[in-house]
Tab-separated table of C-alpha atoms in Angstrom:
chain	number	residue	atom	x	y	z
A	449	MET	CA	3.744	-10.292	-23.257
A	450	THR	CA	5.486	-7.763	-20.400
A	451	VAL	CA	5.341	-4.160	-20.403
A	452	ASP	CA	8.806	-1.976	-20.336
A	453	ALA	CA	9.861	-1.301	-16.853
A	454	ASP	CA	10.857	2.509	-17.729
A	455	SER	CA	7.190	3.140	-18.762
A	456	CYS	CA	6.254	1.690	-15.559
A	457	LEU	CA	8.564	3.718	-13.391
A	458	ARG	CA	7.753	7.091	-15.321
A	459	PHE	CA	4.060	5.948	-14.427
A	460	LEU	CA	4.744	5.658	-11.030
A	461	ARG	CA	6.705	9.096	-10.795
A	462	GLU	CA	3.592	10.589	-12.402
A	463	VAL	CA	1.620	9.213	-9.813
A	464	ARG	CA	3.784	10.102	-7.344
A	465	ASP	CA	1.664	9.937	-4.014
A	466	VAL	CA	2.148	5.580	-3.906
A	467	ALA	CA	1.722	2.978	-1.019
A	468	PHE	CA	4.728	1.720	0.430
A	469	ALA	CA	4.248	-1.580	2.135
A	470	THR	CA	7.198	-2.834	4.594
A	471	VAL	CA	7.434	-5.442	7.055
A	472	ASP	CA	7.531	-4.320	10.716
A	473	GLU	CA	9.856	-6.267	13.809
A	474	ASP	CA	6.669	-8.018	14.515
A	475	GLY	CA	6.652	-9.468	10.965
A	476	LEU	CA	3.366	-7.846	10.117
A	477	PRO	CA	2.832	-5.713	7.126
A	478	ALA	CA	2.824	-1.655	7.295
A	479	VAL	CA	1.904	0.889	4.738
A	480	ARG	CA	1.828	4.574	4.010
A	481	VAL	CA	1.733	6.955	1.433
A	482	ILE	CA	5.258	8.187	0.157
A	483	ASP	CA	6.280	10.298	-2.838
A	484	VAL	CA	8.224	8.770	-5.661
A	485	MET	CA	10.794	11.590	-5.930
A	486	MET	CA	12.829	10.927	-9.112
A	487	VAL	CA	13.164	8.193	-11.637
A	488	GLU	CA	16.247	8.398	-13.337
A	489	GLY	CA	18.696	6.128	-14.727
A	490	GLY	CA	16.282	3.181	-14.296
A	491	ARG	CA	16.254	3.689	-10.756
A	492	LEU	CA	13.078	4.860	-8.745
A	493	TYR	CA	14.255	7.465	-5.746
A	494	PHE	CA	12.293	8.081	-2.830
A	495	VAL	CA	13.232	9.556	1.141
A	496	ALA	CA	12.500	8.995	4.509
A	497	ALA	CA	13.240	10.979	7.355
A	498	ARG	CA	15.340	9.018	9.975
A	499	GLY	CA	12.855	9.374	12.644
A	500	LYS	CA	9.920	7.444	10.857
A	501	ALA	CA	9.066	3.732	11.511
A	502	PHE	CA	9.247	3.429	7.972
A	503	TYR	CA	12.926	4.509	7.522
A	504	GLY	CA	14.029	2.056	10.512
A	505	GLN	CA	11.627	-0.964	8.555
A	506	VAL	CA	13.495	-0.201	5.213
A	507	MET	CA	16.844	-0.014	6.761
A	508	ARG	CA	16.059	-3.212	8.571
A	509	THR	CA	14.759	-5.468	5.606
A	510	ARG	CA	15.979	-3.377	2.565
A	511	TYR	CA	12.665	-4.399	0.747
A	512	VAL	CA	9.525	-2.818	-0.194
A	513	ALA	CA	6.525	-3.513	-1.970
A	514	ILE	CA	4.805	-0.144	-3.795
A	515	VAL	CA	1.336	0.342	-5.713
A	516	GLY	CA	0.006	3.290	-7.632
A	517	GLN	CA	-2.883	4.044	-9.283
A	518	SER	CA	-3.805	6.856	-11.686
A	519	PRO	CA	-7.299	8.276	-11.475
A	520	ASP	CA	-8.427	6.639	-14.693
A	521	TYR	CA	-7.322	3.059	-12.711
A	522	ARG	CA	-4.220	2.197	-14.279
A	523	THR	CA	-2.049	0.534	-11.588
A	524	CYS	CA	1.577	-0.248	-11.347
A	525	ARG	CA	2.757	-2.809	-8.908
A	526	LEU	CA	6.308	-3.206	-8.111
A	527	ARG	CA	8.663	-5.050	-5.151
A	528	GLY	CA	12.297	-5.793	-4.503
A	529	PRO	CA	15.115	-4.873	-2.631
A	530	VAL	CA	15.953	-1.188	-1.703
A	531	GLU	CA	19.348	0.388	-2.123
A	532	HIS	CA	20.786	3.156	0.684
A	533	PRO	CA	23.693	5.167	-0.760
A	534	ASP	CA	25.983	4.979	3.011
A	535	ASP	CA	28.397	7.750	1.589
A	536	PRO	CA	26.849	11.162	3.603
A	537	VAL	CA	28.203	12.978	0.441
A	538	GLU	CA	26.362	11.270	-1.845
A	539	GLN	CA	23.112	11.254	0.405
A	540	ARG	CA	23.089	15.186	0.478
A	541	ARG	CA	23.666	15.341	-3.271
A	542	LEU	CA	20.709	12.945	-3.909
A	543	VAL	CA	18.507	14.616	-1.329
A	544	ASP	CA	19.385	18.185	-3.220
A	545	ARG	CA	18.702	16.945	-6.278
A	546	VAL	CA	15.221	15.434	-5.015
A	547	PHE	CA	14.304	18.859	-3.413
A	548	GLU	CA	15.557	20.082	-6.855
A	549	LEU	CA	12.647	18.370	-8.857
A	550	ASN	CA	10.190	18.446	-6.061
A	551	PRO	CA	9.674	22.070	-5.014
A	552	SER	CA	7.149	21.664	-2.712
A	553	MET	CA	9.590	19.574	-0.556
A	554	GLU	CA	10.580	22.884	0.928
A	555	GLU	CA	7.415	23.635	2.560
A	556	LEU	CA	7.458	20.593	4.683
A	557	TYR	CA	11.650	20.408	5.429
A	558	PRO	CA	12.651	24.172	5.025
A	559	GLY	CA	16.287	24.791	5.323
A	560	ASP	CA	18.873	22.421	6.498
A	561	SER	CA	16.249	20.537	7.984
A	562	ARG	CA	16.071	18.651	4.444
A	563	TYR	CA	18.832	16.295	5.916
A	564	VAL	CA	17.060	14.740	8.400
A	565	LEU	CA	16.104	12.830	5.164
A	566	GLU	CA	17.947	10.004	3.211
A	567	ALA	CA	17.687	8.892	-0.224
A	568	PHE	CA	16.670	5.185	-1.053
A	569	TYR	CA	16.218	3.421	-4.518
A	570	LEU	CA	15.003	0.409	-6.227
A	571	GLU	CA	17.091	-0.639	-9.424
A	572	ARG	CA	15.979	-4.523	-9.167
A	573	GLY	CA	12.061	-6.020	-8.867
A	574	GLN	CA	9.485	-7.748	-10.472
A	575	GLY	CA	6.301	-5.672	-11.186
A	576	GLU	CA	2.843	-5.549	-12.982
A	577	PHE	CA	1.059	-2.872	-15.004
A	578	PHE	CA	-2.709	-3.511	-14.631
A	579	ASP	CA	-5.425	-1.235	-16.397
A	580	LEU	CA	-8.819	-1.910	-14.837
A	581	GLY	CA	-10.412	0.985	-17.205
A	582	ARG	CA	-10.402	-1.348	-20.020
A	583	HIS	CA	-12.467	-4.031	-21.619
A	584	PRO	CA	-11.291	-6.363	-21.411
A	585	LEU	CA	-8.893	-5.621	-18.642
A	586	PHE	CA	-5.368	-5.544	-19.439
A	587	ARG	CA	-2.585	-6.765	-17.061
A	588	ALA	CA	1.225	-7.628	-18.013
A	589	PRO	CA	4.379	-8.306	-15.729
A	590	PHE	CA	7.716	-6.526	-16.003
A	591	ALA	CA	11.213	-6.879	-14.452
A	592	LEU	CA	13.381	-3.925	-13.590
A	593	GLY	CA	16.867	-4.471	-13.333
A	594	GLY	CA	17.067	-7.282	-15.842
A	595	GLY	CA	16.077	-10.246	-13.307
A	596	PRO	CA	13.180	-12.448	-13.955
A	597	VAL	CA	9.360	-11.598	-14.403
A	598	ALA	CA	6.904	-12.686	-11.802
A	599	ARG	CA	4.250	-14.856	-13.499
A	600	GLU	CA	1.141	-15.217	-11.243
A	601	GLY	CA	-2.367	-16.450	-12.492
A	602	PHE	CA	-3.020	-19.707	-13.872
A	603	THR	CA	-1.679	-22.055	-16.671
A	604	VAL	CA	-3.281	-25.160	-18.183
A	605	SER	CA	-1.359	-28.492	-18.229
A	606	ASP	CA	-1.421	-31.032	-20.937
A	607	ALA	CA	-4.035	-32.847	-18.786
A	608	CYS	CA	-6.835	-30.567	-20.469
A	609	THR	CA	-9.611	-32.761	-22.179
A	610	GLY	CA	-10.976	-29.593	-23.950
A	611	CYS	CA	-14.207	-30.092	-22.229
A	612	GLY	CA	-14.906	-26.202	-22.220
A	613	ALA	CA	-16.115	-26.058	-18.328
A	614	CYS	CA	-13.438	-23.308	-17.938
A	615	PHE	CA	-14.361	-21.378	-20.938
A	616	ALA	CA	-17.913	-20.781	-19.406
A	617	ALA	CA	-16.979	-20.587	-15.824
A	618	CYS	CA	-14.553	-17.807	-16.751
A	619	PRO	CA	-15.460	-14.240	-15.608
A	620	GLN	CA	-13.555	-12.315	-17.961
A	621	GLY	CA	-14.168	-14.866	-20.921
A	622	CYS	CA	-10.657	-14.822	-21.157
A	623	ILE	CA	-10.088	-18.839	-21.993
A	624	ALA	CA	-10.617	-19.963	-25.345
A	625	PRO	CA	-9.847	-23.282	-27.209
A	626	ARG	CA	-6.605	-23.861	-29.047
A	627	PRO	CA	-6.687	-25.233	-32.360
A	628	ASP	CA	-6.198	-28.772	-30.614
A	629	GLY	CA	-9.499	-28.032	-28.547
A	630	ARG	CA	-7.348	-27.418	-25.237
A	631	ALA	CA	-7.798	-24.446	-23.233
A	632	PHE	CA	-5.763	-21.369	-23.226
A	633	ILE	CA	-5.839	-18.522	-21.000
A	634	GLU	CA	-5.235	-15.155	-22.380
A	635	GLN	CA	-2.844	-13.535	-19.730
A	636	GLN	CA	-3.565	-10.277	-20.220
A	637	ALA	CA	-7.041	-10.397	-19.416
A	638	CYS	CA	-7.137	-12.617	-16.650
A	639	LEU	CA	-8.285	-11.538	-13.130
A	640	HIS	CA	-6.329	-14.347	-11.568
A	641	CYS	CA	-9.176	-15.444	-9.502
A	642	GLY	CA	-8.843	-19.034	-9.915
A	643	ARG	CA	-12.596	-19.841	-10.871
A	644	CYS	CA	-10.943	-22.065	-13.790
A	645	ARG	CA	-9.242	-24.371	-11.370
A	646	GLU	CA	-12.055	-24.985	-9.253
A	647	VAL	CA	-14.405	-26.116	-12.145
A	648	CYS	CA	-11.760	-28.066	-13.983
A	649	PRO	CA	-12.918	-31.845	-13.857
A	650	SER	CA	-9.250	-32.856	-14.982
A	651	ASP	CA	-7.222	-30.884	-12.522
A	652	ALA	CA	-5.395	-29.200	-15.611
A	653	ILE	CA	-5.288	-25.886	-14.506
A	654	ALA	CA	-2.594	-24.805	-11.762
A	655	PRO	CA	-0.867	-21.684	-10.764
A	656	ARG	CA	1.915	-20.499	-12.842
B	1380	MET	CA	-6.466	14.122	20.692
B	1381	THR	CA	-7.690	11.192	18.461
B	1382	VAL	CA	-10.181	10.909	15.515
B	1383	ASP	CA	-13.315	9.413	15.297
B	1384	ALA	CA	-12.905	5.542	14.070
B	1385	ASP	CA	-16.300	5.635	12.261
B	1386	SER	CA	-15.339	8.895	10.230
B	1387	CYS	CA	-11.958	7.312	9.195
B	1388	LEU	CA	-14.123	4.108	7.890
B	1389	ARG	CA	-16.306	6.326	5.954
B	1390	PHE	CA	-13.260	7.774	4.683
B	1391	LEU	CA	-11.964	4.612	3.433
B	1392	ARG	CA	-14.978	3.644	1.832
B	1393	GLU	CA	-15.256	7.012	0.118
B	1394	VAL	CA	-11.718	6.760	-1.408
B	1395	ARG	CA	-12.754	3.286	-2.308
B	1396	ASP	CA	-9.358	2.210	-4.310
B	1397	VAL	CA	-7.116	1.793	-1.297
B	1398	ALA	CA	-3.734	-0.091	-0.972
B	1399	PHE	CA	-4.119	-3.264	1.137
B	1400	ALA	CA	-0.321	-4.679	2.229
B	1401	THR	CA	0.257	-8.358	3.368
B	1402	VAL	CA	3.547	-10.498	4.157
B	1403	ASP	CA	3.959	-13.290	1.820
B	1404	GLU	CA	5.067	-16.878	2.438
B	1405	ASP	CA	8.779	-15.272	2.358
B	1406	GLY	CA	8.599	-12.644	4.694
B	1407	LEU	CA	8.576	-9.957	2.392
B	1408	PRO	CA	5.643	-7.129	1.886
B	1409	ALA	CA	3.180	-7.349	-0.915
B	1410	VAL	CA	0.837	-4.695	-1.641
B	1411	ARG	CA	-2.078	-4.193	-4.431
B	1412	VAL	CA	-5.077	-1.894	-4.943
B	1413	ILE	CA	-8.068	-3.329	-3.476
B	1414	ASP	CA	-11.891	-1.867	-3.150
B	1415	VAL	CA	-13.373	-1.146	0.181
B	1416	MET	CA	-16.622	-2.690	-0.734
B	1417	MET	CA	-18.870	-1.940	2.590
B	1418	VAL	CA	-18.609	-0.234	5.763
B	1419	GLU	CA	-21.134	-1.349	8.008
B	1420	GLY	CA	-21.663	-1.799	12.033
B	1421	GLY	CA	-18.106	-0.538	12.653
B	1422	ARG	CA	-16.679	-3.407	10.228
B	1423	LEU	CA	-14.700	-2.412	6.765
B	1424	TYR	CA	-15.275	-5.131	4.298
B	1425	PHE	CA	-13.290	-6.335	1.640
B	1426	VAL	CA	-13.425	-9.340	-0.837
B	1427	ALA	CA	-10.858	-11.559	-2.432
B	1428	ALA	CA	-11.023	-14.181	-4.982
B	1429	ARG	CA	-9.792	-17.778	-3.961
B	1430	GLY	CA	-7.205	-18.051	-6.583
B	1431	LYS	CA	-5.054	-15.003	-5.892
B	1432	ALA	CA	-2.048	-14.619	-3.698
B	1433	PHE	CA	-3.801	-12.079	-2.011
B	1434	TYR	CA	-6.359	-14.456	-0.907
B	1435	GLY	CA	-3.495	-17.201	0.501
B	1436	GLN	CA	-1.578	-14.222	2.438
B	1437	VAL	CA	-4.846	-13.001	3.972
B	1438	MET	CA	-5.925	-16.619	4.982
B	1439	ARG	CA	-2.592	-17.293	6.279
B	1440	THR	CA	-1.572	-14.148	8.277
B	1441	ARG	CA	-5.218	-12.790	9.098
B	1442	TYR	CA	-3.623	-9.425	9.037
B	1443	VAL	CA	-3.505	-6.472	7.036
B	1444	ALA	CA	-2.311	-2.867	6.562
B	1445	ILE	CA	-4.229	-0.706	4.397
B	1446	VAL	CA	-3.859	2.966	3.082
B	1447	GLY	CA	-6.039	5.379	0.996
B	1448	GLN	CA	-5.497	8.680	0.055
B	1449	SER	CA	-8.148	11.118	-1.615
B	1450	PRO	CA	-7.066	13.325	-4.610
B	1451	ASP	CA	-6.773	16.374	-1.583
B	1452	TYR	CA	-4.477	14.519	0.246
B	1453	ARG	CA	-6.550	13.474	3.117
B	1454	THR	CA	-4.832	10.031	4.297
B	1455	CYS	CA	-6.024	7.580	6.348
B	1456	ARG	CA	-4.046	4.323	7.796
B	1457	LEU	CA	-5.563	1.241	9.297
B	1458	ARG	CA	-4.098	-2.212	10.477
B	1459	GLY	CA	-5.293	-5.170	12.229
B	1460	PRO	CA	-6.447	-8.651	12.398
B	1461	VAL	CA	-8.753	-9.994	9.512
B	1462	GLU	CA	-11.859	-11.793	10.124
B	1463	HIS	CA	-13.044	-14.415	7.733
B	1464	PRO	CA	-16.471	-15.963	8.241
B	1465	ASP	CA	-16.430	-19.127	7.832
B	1466	ASP	CA	-19.834	-20.185	6.931
B	1467	PRO	CA	-20.613	-20.602	3.214
B	1468	VAL	CA	-23.846	-19.230	3.881
B	1469	GLU	CA	-23.266	-16.107	5.564
B	1470	GLN	CA	-20.405	-15.885	2.964
B	1471	ARG	CA	-22.772	-15.887	0.018
B	1472	ARG	CA	-24.989	-13.278	2.253
B	1473	LEU	CA	-21.991	-11.038	2.337
B	1474	VAL	CA	-20.735	-11.740	-1.192
B	1475	ASP	CA	-24.552	-10.680	-2.716
B	1476	ARG	CA	-24.849	-7.337	-0.019
B	1477	VAL	CA	-21.511	-6.509	-1.652
B	1478	PHE	CA	-22.772	-6.449	-5.262
B	1479	GLU	CA	-26.116	-4.824	-4.276
B	1480	LEU	CA	-23.783	-1.952	-2.879
B	1481	ASN	CA	-21.483	-2.073	-5.624
B	1482	PRO	CA	-23.384	-2.897	-9.090
B	1483	SER	CA	-19.675	-2.146	-11.021
B	1484	MET	CA	-18.706	-5.608	-9.951
B	1485	GLU	CA	-21.132	-7.449	-11.832
B	1486	GLU	CA	-18.984	-6.210	-14.672
B	1487	LEU	CA	-15.759	-8.030	-13.306
B	1488	TYR	CA	-17.915	-11.076	-11.947
B	1489	PRO	CA	-20.726	-11.729	-13.971
B	1490	GLY	CA	-23.589	-14.027	-12.533
B	1491	ASP	CA	-22.481	-16.896	-10.373
B	1492	SER	CA	-18.705	-16.263	-11.043
B	1493	ARG	CA	-18.968	-13.914	-8.009
B	1494	TYR	CA	-18.961	-16.898	-5.699
B	1495	VAL	CA	-15.129	-17.421	-6.212
B	1496	LEU	CA	-14.886	-13.952	-4.029
B	1497	GLU	CA	-14.877	-14.229	-0.241
B	1498	ALA	CA	-15.858	-11.680	2.360
B	1499	PHE	CA	-13.196	-10.240	4.975
B	1500	TYR	CA	-13.750	-7.480	7.285
B	1501	LEU	CA	-11.357	-5.733	9.903
B	1502	GLU	CA	-13.185	-4.597	13.030
B	1503	ARG	CA	-10.249	-4.087	15.175
B	1504	GLY	CA	-6.936	-2.151	14.584
B	1505	GLN	CA	-4.903	0.757	14.759
B	1506	GLY	CA	-4.879	3.865	12.488
B	1507	GLU	CA	-4.150	7.086	11.734
B	1508	PHE	CA	-5.889	10.128	9.860
B	1509	PHE	CA	-3.603	12.435	8.319
B	1510	ASP	CA	-4.023	15.564	6.205
B	1511	LEU	CA	-0.967	16.933	4.236
B	1512	GLY	CA	-3.260	19.376	2.407
B	1513	ARG	CA	-3.409	21.601	5.681
B	1514	HIS	CA	-0.969	24.038	6.944
B	1515	PRO	CA	0.155	23.232	9.202
B	1516	LEU	CA	-0.244	19.729	8.752
B	1517	PHE	CA	-2.945	17.771	10.859
B	1518	ARG	CA	-2.803	13.894	12.201
B	1519	ALA	CA	-4.053	12.131	14.821
B	1520	PRO	CA	-4.530	8.274	15.639
B	1521	PHE	CA	-7.637	6.319	16.136
B	1522	ALA	CA	-8.149	2.665	17.540
B	1523	LEU	CA	-10.980	0.648	15.739
B	1524	GLY	CA	-13.025	-1.750	17.793
B	1525	GLY	CA	-12.128	-0.081	21.189
B	1526	GLY	CA	-8.421	-1.078	21.059
B	1527	PRO	CA	-5.488	1.039	22.270
B	1528	VAL	CA	-4.200	3.866	20.084
B	1529	ALA	CA	-0.939	3.446	18.482
B	1530	ARG	CA	1.022	6.377	19.235
B	1531	GLU	CA	3.911	7.373	16.980
B	1532	GLY	CA	6.247	10.116	16.826
B	1533	PHE	CA	8.454	11.515	20.129
B	1534	THR	CA	7.880	12.962	23.350
B	1535	VAL	CA	10.272	15.167	25.748
B	1536	SER	CA	11.314	13.594	29.028
B	1537	ASP	CA	12.260	15.708	32.208
B	1538	ALA	CA	15.693	15.703	31.010
B	1539	CYS	CA	14.761	18.584	28.498
B	1540	THR	CA	16.820	21.832	29.952
B	1541	GLY	CA	14.615	24.228	28.000
B	1542	CYS	CA	17.776	25.011	25.746
B	1543	GLY	CA	15.696	25.576	22.679
B	1544	ALA	CA	17.989	23.726	20.253
B	1545	CYS	CA	14.534	21.578	19.073
B	1546	PHE	CA	12.436	24.251	18.572
B	1547	ALA	CA	14.526	25.944	15.802
B	1548	ALA	CA	15.426	22.549	14.550
B	1549	CYS	CA	12.030	21.518	13.972
B	1550	PRO	CA	10.701	22.076	10.303
B	1551	GLN	CA	7.219	22.192	11.137
B	1552	GLY	CA	7.929	24.655	13.993
B	1553	CYS	CA	5.540	22.495	16.155
B	1554	ILE	CA	7.808	22.552	19.155
B	1555	ALA	CA	7.504	25.151	21.857
B	1556	PRO	CA	8.197	25.801	25.231
B	1557	ARG	CA	5.930	24.840	27.851
B	1558	PRO	CA	5.064	27.653	30.847
B	1559	ASP	CA	7.848	25.797	32.778
B	1560	GLY	CA	10.314	26.307	29.611
B	1561	ARG	CA	10.718	22.957	28.598
B	1562	ALA	CA	9.963	21.332	25.142
B	1563	PHE	CA	6.367	20.756	24.212
B	1564	ILE	CA	5.645	18.605	20.983
B	1565	GLU	CA	2.252	19.430	19.041
B	1566	GLN	CA	1.227	15.842	18.051
B	1567	GLN	CA	-0.900	16.816	15.562
B	1568	ALA	CA	1.623	18.879	13.362
B	1569	CYS	CA	4.647	16.459	13.782
B	1570	LEU	CA	6.275	14.822	10.821
B	1571	HIS	CA	7.714	12.250	12.841
B	1572	CYS	CA	11.488	13.261	11.333
B	1573	GLY	CA	12.980	12.464	14.415
B	1574	ARG	CA	15.214	15.854	14.026
B	1575	CYS	CA	14.723	17.217	17.404
B	1576	ARG	CA	15.719	13.982	18.903
B	1577	GLU	CA	18.830	14.521	16.878
B	1578	VAL	CA	19.645	17.908	17.864
B	1579	CYS	CA	18.766	17.486	21.647
B	1580	PRO	CA	21.956	17.878	23.572
B	1581	SER	CA	20.012	16.283	26.557
B	1582	ASP	CA	18.918	13.417	25.095
B	1583	ALA	CA	15.415	14.303	26.292
B	1584	ILE	CA	13.641	13.513	23.164
B	1585	ALA	CA	12.513	9.655	22.682
B	1586	PRO	CA	10.012	7.813	20.522
B	1587	ARG	CA	6.449	7.725	22.128
């Protein structure tokens, strides 16, 4: 199963203070907290000031990975290409809209200083919603903008003999026999820890 | 000024659920929430299950960038090389210590399943502590493990004529004249937005 991309964007907007990861000029990861400024029309918007290292990294790579977590441990990850409207008039319109929806921004960037910010958005990408507060835990992937869903974790091949080694090894008890006796991984509750793969005597478990 | 690295590690441990950014095999950023499992001896420890994409990325690049934020908007960033003890006995000792300090881990990885986890730590790196809840905001860099402090933001060169354009342009009012009339940027309160640089008629403001 998958989860609905719009709900995930709304969740990230609700969390608001979200970690945005980029790659710097040396190919190393960088990360900082950035506000999700608005979610409209299937797009997630954020802003960056032109002087910041973050701005330079986004402009150069046009790609971010983000993760936000609510106080009750629901988590949403999303990664994808970043769009940047080049038209200055459209940029001003977007920045004004951001300030309208996020009045506290006026304290940080009063008056015309807001226009040192530029707006960016994601409208395509792959993500995952994750709820570690539930027992069993719940995770499900989603695609933003109609692309393919990224599937992580493990799957069981026809080489499975139904020996049951993985049933016992799974820390979440999320592997059970199918009617034919072979193992089935309940993806929604899987930690992706890989222990099933390590204990499988038939090499029947592989990354998805 | 700088802030104390040990306090920053303790802060990240207190926040506990922290975003860890890595670079994947395609050179793209990836990020997820990972627990800071312990802070001991100037080291920040985390664990990763061998089956996860995160584990593969850390083992391949041996570098992470992390950011954690408290509910009152204090934020700490840290990036640096990752150490991985190769000795299996030491790995088991560290994983056991992690479970001792974080009893809720037993719910996720009961019994011997904990040993699908491996421990990693940071003991060198560069970071920044940031408090957006204060007025004026406060930021200060730190170095972990005695290396150099990474300085971002902007500085004023001798080309400054003291015209005052940047005093008015700074959204945080953190640029003031020195006794000789030239501009001085109060780094602790700087947003790194770069507006001062954009308005300077003498090209006297440059990245640090």
